[in-house]
Coordinates of C-alpha atoms and ligand atoms in Angstrom, one line a residue:
X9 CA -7.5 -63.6 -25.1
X10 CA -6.1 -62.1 -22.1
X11 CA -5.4 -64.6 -19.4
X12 CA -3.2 -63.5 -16.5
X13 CA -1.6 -65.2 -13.9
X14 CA -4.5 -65.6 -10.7
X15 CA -4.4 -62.7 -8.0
X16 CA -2.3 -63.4 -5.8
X17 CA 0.3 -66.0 -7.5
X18 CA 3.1 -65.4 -9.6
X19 CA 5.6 -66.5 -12.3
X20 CA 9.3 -66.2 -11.4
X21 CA 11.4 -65.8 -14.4
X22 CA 14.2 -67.0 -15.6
X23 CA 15.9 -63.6 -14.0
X24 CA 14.8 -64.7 -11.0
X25 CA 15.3 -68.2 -10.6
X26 CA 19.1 -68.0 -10.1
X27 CA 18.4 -66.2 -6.6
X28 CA 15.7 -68.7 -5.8
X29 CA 18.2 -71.8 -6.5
X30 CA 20.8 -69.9 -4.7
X31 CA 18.6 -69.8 -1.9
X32 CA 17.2 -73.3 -2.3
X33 CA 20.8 -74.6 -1.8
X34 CA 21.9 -73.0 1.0
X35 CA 18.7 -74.2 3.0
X36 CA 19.4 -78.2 1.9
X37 CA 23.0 -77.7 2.9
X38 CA 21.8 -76.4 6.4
X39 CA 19.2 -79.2 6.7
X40 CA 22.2 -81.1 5.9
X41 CA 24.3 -79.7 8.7
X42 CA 21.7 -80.0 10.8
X43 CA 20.5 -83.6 10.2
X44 CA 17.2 -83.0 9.1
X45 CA 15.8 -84.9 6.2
X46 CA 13.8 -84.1 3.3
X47 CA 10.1 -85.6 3.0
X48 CA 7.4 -84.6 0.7
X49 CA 3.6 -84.6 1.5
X50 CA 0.8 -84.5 -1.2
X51 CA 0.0 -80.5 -2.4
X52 CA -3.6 -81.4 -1.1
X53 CA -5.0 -83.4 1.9
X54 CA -8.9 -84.3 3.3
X55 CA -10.1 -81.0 4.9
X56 CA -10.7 -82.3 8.0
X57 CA -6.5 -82.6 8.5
X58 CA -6.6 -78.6 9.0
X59 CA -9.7 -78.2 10.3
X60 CA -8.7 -80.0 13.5
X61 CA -5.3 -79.6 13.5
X62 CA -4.6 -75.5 12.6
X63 CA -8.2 -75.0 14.2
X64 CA -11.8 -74.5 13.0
X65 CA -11.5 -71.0 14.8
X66 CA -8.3 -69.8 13.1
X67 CA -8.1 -67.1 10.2
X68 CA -7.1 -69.9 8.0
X69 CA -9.7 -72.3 8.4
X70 CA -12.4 -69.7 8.7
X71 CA -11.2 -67.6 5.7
X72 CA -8.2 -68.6 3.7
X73 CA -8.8 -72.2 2.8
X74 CA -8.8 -73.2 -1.4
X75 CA -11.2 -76.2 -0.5
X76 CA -13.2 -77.9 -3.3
X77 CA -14.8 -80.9 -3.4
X78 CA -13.7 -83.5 -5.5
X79 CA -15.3 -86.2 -8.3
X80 CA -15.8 -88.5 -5.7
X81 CA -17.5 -85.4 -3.6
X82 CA -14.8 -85.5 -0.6
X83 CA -13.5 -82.1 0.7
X84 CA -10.0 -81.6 0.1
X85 CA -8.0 -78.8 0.3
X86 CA -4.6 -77.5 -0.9
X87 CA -2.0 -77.2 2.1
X88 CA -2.1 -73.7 3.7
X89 CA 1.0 -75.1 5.8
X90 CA 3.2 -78.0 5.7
X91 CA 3.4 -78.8 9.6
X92 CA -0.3 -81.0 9.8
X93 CA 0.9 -82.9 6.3
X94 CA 4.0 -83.8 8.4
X95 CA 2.5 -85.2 11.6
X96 CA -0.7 -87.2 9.7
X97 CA 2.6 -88.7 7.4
X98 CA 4.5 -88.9 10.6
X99 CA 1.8 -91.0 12.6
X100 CA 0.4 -92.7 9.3
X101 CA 4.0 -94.1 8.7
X102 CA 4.4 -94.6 12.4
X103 CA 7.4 -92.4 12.4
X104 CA 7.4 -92.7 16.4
X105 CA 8.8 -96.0 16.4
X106 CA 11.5 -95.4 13.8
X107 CA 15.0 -96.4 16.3
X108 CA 16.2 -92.1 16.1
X109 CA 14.5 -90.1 17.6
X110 CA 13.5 -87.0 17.3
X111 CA 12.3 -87.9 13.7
X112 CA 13.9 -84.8 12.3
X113 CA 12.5 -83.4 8.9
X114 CA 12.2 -80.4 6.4
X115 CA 9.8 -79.7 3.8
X116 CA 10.4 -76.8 0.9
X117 CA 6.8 -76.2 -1.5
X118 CA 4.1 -74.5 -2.0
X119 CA 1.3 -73.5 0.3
X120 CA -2.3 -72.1 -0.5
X121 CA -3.9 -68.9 1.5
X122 CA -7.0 -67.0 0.2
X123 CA -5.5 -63.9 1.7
X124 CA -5.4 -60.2 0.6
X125 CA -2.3 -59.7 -1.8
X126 CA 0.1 -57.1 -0.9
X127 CA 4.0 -57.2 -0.4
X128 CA 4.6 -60.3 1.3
X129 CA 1.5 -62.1 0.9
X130 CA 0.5 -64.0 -1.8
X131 CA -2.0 -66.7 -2.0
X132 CA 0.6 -69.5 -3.5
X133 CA 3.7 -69.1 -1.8
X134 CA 6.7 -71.5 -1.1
X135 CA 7.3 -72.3 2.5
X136 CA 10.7 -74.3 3.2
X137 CA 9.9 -75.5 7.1
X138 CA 11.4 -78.1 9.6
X139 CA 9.9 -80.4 12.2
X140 CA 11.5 -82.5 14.9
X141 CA 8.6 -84.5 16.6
X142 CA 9.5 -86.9 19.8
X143 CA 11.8 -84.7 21.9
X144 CA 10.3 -82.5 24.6
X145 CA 13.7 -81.1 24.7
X146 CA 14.4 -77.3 25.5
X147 CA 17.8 -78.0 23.6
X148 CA 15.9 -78.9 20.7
X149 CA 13.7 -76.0 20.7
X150 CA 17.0 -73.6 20.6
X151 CA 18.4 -75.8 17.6
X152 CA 15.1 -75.5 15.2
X153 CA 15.4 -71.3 16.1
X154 CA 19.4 -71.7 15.5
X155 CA 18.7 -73.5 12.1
X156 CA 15.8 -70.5 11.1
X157 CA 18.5 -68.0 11.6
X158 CA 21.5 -69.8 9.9
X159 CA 19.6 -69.6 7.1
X160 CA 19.0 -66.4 7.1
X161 CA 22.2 -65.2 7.9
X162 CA 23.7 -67.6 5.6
X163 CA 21.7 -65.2 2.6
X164 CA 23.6 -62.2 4.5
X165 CA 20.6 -60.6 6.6
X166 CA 21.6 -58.7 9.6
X167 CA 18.4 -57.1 10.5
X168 CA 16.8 -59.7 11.5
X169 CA 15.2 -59.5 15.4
X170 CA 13.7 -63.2 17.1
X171 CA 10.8 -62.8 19.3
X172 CA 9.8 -65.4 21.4
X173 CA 7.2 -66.3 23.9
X174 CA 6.0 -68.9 26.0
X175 CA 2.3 -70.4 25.6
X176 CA 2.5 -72.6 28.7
X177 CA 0.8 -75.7 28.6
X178 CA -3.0 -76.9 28.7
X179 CA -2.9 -76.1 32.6
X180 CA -1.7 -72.5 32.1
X181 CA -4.1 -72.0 29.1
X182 CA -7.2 -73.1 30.6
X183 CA -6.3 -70.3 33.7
X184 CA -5.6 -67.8 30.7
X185 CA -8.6 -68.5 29.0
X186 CA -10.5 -68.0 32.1
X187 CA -8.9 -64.7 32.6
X188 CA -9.6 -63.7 29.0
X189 CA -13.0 -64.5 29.0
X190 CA -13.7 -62.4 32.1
X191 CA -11.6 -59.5 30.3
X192 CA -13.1 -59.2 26.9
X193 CA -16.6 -60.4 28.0
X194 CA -18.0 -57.2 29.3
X195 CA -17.1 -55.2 26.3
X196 CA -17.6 -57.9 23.9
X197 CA -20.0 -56.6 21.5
X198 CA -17.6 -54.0 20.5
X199 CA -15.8 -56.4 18.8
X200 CA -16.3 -58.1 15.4
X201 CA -18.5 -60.7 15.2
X202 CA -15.4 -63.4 14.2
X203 CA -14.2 -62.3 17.9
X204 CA -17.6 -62.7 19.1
X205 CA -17.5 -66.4 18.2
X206 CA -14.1 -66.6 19.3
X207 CA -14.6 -65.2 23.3
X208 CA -16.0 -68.9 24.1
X209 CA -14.9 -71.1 21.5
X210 CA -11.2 -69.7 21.8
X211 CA -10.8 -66.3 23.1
X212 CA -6.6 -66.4 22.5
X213 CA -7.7 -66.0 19.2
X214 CA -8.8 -62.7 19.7
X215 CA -5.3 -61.5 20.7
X216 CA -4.7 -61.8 16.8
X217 CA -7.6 -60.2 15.3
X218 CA -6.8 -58.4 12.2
X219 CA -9.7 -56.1 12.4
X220 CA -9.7 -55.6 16.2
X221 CA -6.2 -54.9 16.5
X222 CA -6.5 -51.6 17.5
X223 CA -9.1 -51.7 20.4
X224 CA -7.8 -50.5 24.0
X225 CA -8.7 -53.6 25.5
X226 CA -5.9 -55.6 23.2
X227 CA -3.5 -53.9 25.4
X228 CA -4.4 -54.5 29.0
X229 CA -5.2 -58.0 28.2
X230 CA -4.4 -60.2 30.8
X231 CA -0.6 -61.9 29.6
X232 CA 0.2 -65.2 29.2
X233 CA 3.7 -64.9 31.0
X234 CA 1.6 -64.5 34.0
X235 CA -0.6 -67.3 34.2
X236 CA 2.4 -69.9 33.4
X237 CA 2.8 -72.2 36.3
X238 CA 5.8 -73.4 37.6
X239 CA 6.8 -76.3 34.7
X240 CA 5.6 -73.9 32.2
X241 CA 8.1 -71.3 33.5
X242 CA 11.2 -73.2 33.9
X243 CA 10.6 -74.8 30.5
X244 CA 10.9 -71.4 29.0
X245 CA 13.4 -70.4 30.9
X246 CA 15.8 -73.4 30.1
X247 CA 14.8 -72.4 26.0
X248 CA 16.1 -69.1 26.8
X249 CA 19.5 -70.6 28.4
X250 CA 20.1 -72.5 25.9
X251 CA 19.5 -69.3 23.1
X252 CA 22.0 -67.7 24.8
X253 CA 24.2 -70.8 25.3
X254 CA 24.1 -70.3 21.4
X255 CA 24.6 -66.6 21.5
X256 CA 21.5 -65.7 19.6
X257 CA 19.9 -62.5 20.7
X258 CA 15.9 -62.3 21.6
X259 CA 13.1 -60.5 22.9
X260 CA 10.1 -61.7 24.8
X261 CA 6.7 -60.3 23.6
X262 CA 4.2 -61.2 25.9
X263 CA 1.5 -60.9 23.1
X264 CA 3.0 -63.3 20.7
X265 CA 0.3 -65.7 20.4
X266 CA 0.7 -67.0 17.0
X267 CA -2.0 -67.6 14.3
X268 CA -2.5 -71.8 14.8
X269 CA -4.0 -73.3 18.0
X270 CA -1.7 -76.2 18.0
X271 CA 0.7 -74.0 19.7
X272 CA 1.9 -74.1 23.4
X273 CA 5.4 -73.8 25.1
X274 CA 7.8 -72.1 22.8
X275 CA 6.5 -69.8 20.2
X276 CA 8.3 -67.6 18.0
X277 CA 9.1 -65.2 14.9
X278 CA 12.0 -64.1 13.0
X279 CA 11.1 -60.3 11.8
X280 CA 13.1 -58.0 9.3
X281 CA 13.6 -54.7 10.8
X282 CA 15.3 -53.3 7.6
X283 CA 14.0 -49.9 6.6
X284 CA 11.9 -50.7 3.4
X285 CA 10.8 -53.8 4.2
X286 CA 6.7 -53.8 3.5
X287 CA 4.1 -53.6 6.3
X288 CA 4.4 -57.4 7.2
X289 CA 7.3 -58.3 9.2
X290 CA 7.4 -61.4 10.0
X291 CA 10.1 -63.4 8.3
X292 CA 9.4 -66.7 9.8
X293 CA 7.0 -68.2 12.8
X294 CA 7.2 -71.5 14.7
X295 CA 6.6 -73.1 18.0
X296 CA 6.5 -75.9 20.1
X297 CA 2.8 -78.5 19.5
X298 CA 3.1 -80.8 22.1
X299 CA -0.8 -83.0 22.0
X300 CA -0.7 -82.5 18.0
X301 CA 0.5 -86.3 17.0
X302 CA -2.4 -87.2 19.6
X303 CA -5.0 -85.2 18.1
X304 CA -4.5 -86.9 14.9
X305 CA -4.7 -90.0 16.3
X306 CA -0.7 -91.1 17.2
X307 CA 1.2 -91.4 20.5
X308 CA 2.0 -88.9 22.4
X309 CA 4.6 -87.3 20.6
X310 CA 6.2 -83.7 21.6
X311 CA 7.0 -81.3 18.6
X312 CA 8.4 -78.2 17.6
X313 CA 8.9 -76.8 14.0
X314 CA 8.8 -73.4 12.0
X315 CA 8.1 -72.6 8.2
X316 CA 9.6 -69.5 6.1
X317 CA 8.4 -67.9 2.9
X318 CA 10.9 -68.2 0.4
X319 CA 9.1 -64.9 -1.5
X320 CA 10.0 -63.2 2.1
X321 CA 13.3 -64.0 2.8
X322 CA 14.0 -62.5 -0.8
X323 CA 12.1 -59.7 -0.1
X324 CA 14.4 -59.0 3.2
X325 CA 17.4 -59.7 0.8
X326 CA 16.2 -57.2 -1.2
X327 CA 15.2 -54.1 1.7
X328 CA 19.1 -54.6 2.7
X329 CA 20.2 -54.1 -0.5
X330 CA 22.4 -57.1 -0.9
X331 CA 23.5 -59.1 -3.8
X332 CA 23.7 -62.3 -5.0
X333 CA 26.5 -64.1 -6.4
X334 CA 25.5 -64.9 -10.4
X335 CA 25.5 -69.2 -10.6
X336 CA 24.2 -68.2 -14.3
X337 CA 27.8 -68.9 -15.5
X338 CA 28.6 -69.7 -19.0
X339 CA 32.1 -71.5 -19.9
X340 CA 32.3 -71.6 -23.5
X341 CA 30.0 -70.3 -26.6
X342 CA 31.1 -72.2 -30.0
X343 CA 30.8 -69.7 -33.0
X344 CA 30.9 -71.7 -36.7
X345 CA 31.1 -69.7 -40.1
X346 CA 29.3 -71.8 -43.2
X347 CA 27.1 -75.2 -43.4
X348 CA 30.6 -77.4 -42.7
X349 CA 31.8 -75.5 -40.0
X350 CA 27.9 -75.9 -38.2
X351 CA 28.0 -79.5 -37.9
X352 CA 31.4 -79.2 -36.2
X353 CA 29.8 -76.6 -33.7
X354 CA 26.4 -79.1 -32.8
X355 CA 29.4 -82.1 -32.5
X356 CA 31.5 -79.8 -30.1
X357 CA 28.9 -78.4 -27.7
X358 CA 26.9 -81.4 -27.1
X359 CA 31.0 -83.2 -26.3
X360 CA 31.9 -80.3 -24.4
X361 CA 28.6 -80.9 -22.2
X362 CA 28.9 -84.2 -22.0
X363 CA 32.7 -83.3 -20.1
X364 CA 30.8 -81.2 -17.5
X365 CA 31.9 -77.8 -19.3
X366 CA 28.8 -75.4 -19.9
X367 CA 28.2 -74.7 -23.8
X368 CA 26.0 -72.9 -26.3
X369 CA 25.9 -71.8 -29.8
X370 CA 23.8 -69.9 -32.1
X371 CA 20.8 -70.7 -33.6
X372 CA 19.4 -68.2 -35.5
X373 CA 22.1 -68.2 -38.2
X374 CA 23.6 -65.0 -37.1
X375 CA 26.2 -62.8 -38.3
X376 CA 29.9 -63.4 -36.3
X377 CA 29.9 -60.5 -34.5
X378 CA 26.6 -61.1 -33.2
X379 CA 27.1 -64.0 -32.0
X380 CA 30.2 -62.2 -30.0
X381 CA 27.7 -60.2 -28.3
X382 CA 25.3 -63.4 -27.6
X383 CA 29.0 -64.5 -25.8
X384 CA 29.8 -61.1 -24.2
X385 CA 25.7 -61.0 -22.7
X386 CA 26.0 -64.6 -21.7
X387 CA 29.0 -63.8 -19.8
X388 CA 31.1 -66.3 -21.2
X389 CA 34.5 -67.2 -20.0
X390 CA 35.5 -68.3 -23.6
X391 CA 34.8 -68.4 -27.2
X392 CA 35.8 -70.9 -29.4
X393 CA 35.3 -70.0 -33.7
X394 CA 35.2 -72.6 -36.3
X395 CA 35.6 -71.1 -39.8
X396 CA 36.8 -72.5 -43.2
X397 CA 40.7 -72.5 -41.9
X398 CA 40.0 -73.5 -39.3
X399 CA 38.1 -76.9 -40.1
X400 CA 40.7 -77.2 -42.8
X401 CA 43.7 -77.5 -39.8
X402 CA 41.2 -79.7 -38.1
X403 CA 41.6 -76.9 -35.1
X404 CA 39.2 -74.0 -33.3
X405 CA 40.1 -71.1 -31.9
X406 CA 40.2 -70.8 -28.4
X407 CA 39.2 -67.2 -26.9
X408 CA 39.6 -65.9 -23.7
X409 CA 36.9 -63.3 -23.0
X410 CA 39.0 -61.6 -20.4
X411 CA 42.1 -60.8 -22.1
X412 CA 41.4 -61.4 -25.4
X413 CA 44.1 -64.0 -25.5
X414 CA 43.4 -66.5 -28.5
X415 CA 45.1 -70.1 -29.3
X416 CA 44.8 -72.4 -32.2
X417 CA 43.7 -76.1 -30.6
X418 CA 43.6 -79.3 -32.6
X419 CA 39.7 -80.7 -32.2
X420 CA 41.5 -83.9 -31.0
X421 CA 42.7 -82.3 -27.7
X422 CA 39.8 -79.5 -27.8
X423 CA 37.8 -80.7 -24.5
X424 CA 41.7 -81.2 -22.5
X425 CA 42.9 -77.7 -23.0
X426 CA 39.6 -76.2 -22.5
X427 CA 39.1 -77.3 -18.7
X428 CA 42.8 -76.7 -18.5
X429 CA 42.2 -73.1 -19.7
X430 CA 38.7 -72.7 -17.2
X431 CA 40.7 -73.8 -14.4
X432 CA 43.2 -71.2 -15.4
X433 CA 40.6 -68.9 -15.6
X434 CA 39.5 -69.9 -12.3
X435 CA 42.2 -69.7 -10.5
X436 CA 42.9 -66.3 -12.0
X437 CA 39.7 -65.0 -10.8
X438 CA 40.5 -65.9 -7.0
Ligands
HAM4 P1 2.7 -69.3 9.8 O1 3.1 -68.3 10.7 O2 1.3 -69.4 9.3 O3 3.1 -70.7 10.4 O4 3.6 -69.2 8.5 C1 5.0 -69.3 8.5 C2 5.6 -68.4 7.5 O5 5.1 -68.6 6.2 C3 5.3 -66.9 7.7 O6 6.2 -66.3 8.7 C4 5.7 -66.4 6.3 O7 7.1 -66.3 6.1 C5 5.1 -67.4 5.4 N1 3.8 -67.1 5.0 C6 2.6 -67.3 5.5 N2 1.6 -66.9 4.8 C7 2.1 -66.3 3.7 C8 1.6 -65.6 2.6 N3 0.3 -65.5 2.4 N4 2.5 -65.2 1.6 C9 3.8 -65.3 1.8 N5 4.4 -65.9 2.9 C10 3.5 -66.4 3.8 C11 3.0 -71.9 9.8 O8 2.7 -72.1 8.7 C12 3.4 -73.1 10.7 N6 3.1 -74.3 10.0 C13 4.8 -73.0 11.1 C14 5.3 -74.1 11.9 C15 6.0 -75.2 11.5 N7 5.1 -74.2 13.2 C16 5.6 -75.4 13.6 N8 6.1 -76.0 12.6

């Protein structure tokens, strides 16, 4: 048999997982410095919840979708992204009468895209996002970018660019989509047929055309920036005040358009611009979706949010060559010679675990100084050995792995002087 992991997914190992938690961590204790809590939405909703949220003209509904139907022949399908999860929980629980608001909240799990695998996209990959839905405040708009980039600078990236843009609101789109329509419609059938459908149904869409991409006409389309009327305009221009209120650099792109209709005002991405860093840039992506509780059936409700790929933010980690600390740390491996000695060792570990002090022992019945490797590999801070003399002075031998220090402890204070001797250790190491 030779069954692999599907295209497009993949396992992360045990050498791998440290970074992850490390990662992990640091986003919760941001969430927490932020005040934004932690909910958790099914892994699959009723298709209908992306088709009319994301949009039916969208890459993703069109094309990247796992939707099956199930035993009781409804469409479901499994989350592409966490933000229309969030806002059906948001007006199913009737989150917009909770007493706080905004209703601030974060999400970290795994998404679903039928997409072509290369570096940076894969078709299962974990998105760690935020939402704060019932403020239509500017301020808020520069905290949810502030919090994207703490995080990132929290895992030590410097080249890191935000782009921003504004999408106006429906007044500005509709004269957009007008002037759109009169510019691709002349030269339409040069396009692809998905931007075909889209020069009616939703011809912003075609600014984002994977295929397209390169046509001269992508250039001198007409720009958003000038078709946003006067709220529009000083909406984006408070966000940008308050950006630099907070000292965080951007650029405007015109052509940002993002690939989810529920988008309007503030839209943005967080790219790497490290050297090495694969053909996708794009760290992060978020944006303001004002009309989005509405549309699935809530109060008006103004929101904002972004998501990040976990897979990506490593990746960037990785393309500036930084480090992680190791939180793999071992404090003690217990070493016993002969049957006696062996029960002493299962007793000792399992009380030394039970004191909050990391153990391990052997159990492959291996020679002594193999088991000193197992220690040296493991990185432990100490060893303790149990032989026949020893278990005769009821003591172990304490090692320290660093200096090669060793001490004969009675079992009765064993636990006592071993924290003592880690927080020596620590300390040491400071
Ligand atoms: P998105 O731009 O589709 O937005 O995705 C956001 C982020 O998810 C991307 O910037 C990238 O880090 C990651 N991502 C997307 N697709 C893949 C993939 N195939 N492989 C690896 N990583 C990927 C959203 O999903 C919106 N829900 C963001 C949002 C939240 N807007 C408002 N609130």
């Amino acid at each position: 048999m030779d069954i692999k992991v599907p295209r497009g997914t993949q396992d992360i190992l045990p050498t791998e997982t440290g970074k992850w938690q490390i990662v992990e961590d640091l986003i919760r204790e941001t969430c927490r410095m932020y005040q934004y809590k932690e909910i958790r939405t099914p892994i699959f909703e009723h298709t209908e919840l992306f088709t009319r949220s994301v949009g039916d003209t969208t890459d993703i509904v069109q094309k990247e979708m796992y939707t099956f139907q199930d035993r009781g022949d409804r469409s479901l399908t499994l989350r592409p992204e966490g933000t229309a999860s969030v806002v059906r929980s948001y007006v199913e629980h009737k989150m917009f009468g909770y007493p706080d608001q905004p209703v601030k909240l974060y999400y970290m799990g795994p998404m679903f895209r039928y997409e072509r695998q290369q570096a940076g996209r894969y078709r299962q990959f974990v998105q760690f996002g935020i939402e704060a839905i019932g403020s239509a405040d500017p301020a808020i708009d520069a905290e949810v970018i502030s919090l994207a980039m703490s995080v990132y600078q929290k895992a030590g990236l410097k080249q890191i660019k935000l782009v921003i843009n504004s999408l106006g609101d429906t007044e500005s789109r509709v004269s957009h989509k007008e002037a759109l329509v009169n510019h691709f419609a002349p030269h339409i059938d040069e396009f692809c047929s998905d931007c075909q459908n889209r020069l009616q149904k939703n011809p912003l869409r075609i600014l984002d055309c994977k295929v397209d991409r390169e046509h001269s006409l992508m250039k001198t389309a007409p720009s958003l920036t000038d078709y946003l009327n006067e709220e529009s305009a000083a909406y984006f221009a408070k966000v940008k005040e308050y950006l630099s209120v907070l000292n965080i650099p951007f650029e405007v792109d015109p052509n940002l358009v993002r690939g989810l209709d529920y988008y309007n005002h503030t839209a943005f991405e967080i790219m790497s611009v490290a050297e090495g860093f694969g053909a996708i840039t794009t760290l992060a992506g978020g944006g303001r979706y004002n009309g989005l509780v509405e549309v699935l059936g809530g109060p008006s409700s103004p929101g904002i949010g972004f998501a990040m790929s976990i897979e990506r933010l490593l990746l960037a980690v990785e393309a500036e060559k930084n480090t992680w600390a190791d939180n793999s740390s071992l404090d003690v491996y217990v070493i016993g010679m002969g049957e006696a000695a062996k029960k002493k060792v299962v007793e000792l570990v399992y009380e030394l675990r039970q004191n909050n002090i990391t153990a391990d022992q052997d159990f492959l019945d291996r020679k002594i100084k193999t088991q000193m490797k197992s220690a040296d590999r493991l990185k432990a801070k100490f060893v303790l050995v149990i032989g026949d003399d020893e278990l005769e002075k009821q003591s172990a031998m304490l090692k320290d792995l660093s200096t090669g220090n060793q001490q004969l402890v009675p079992f009765s204070t064993l636990t006592e002087q071993v924290k003592n001797s880690i927080s020596t250790w620590v300390e040491a190491e400071k």
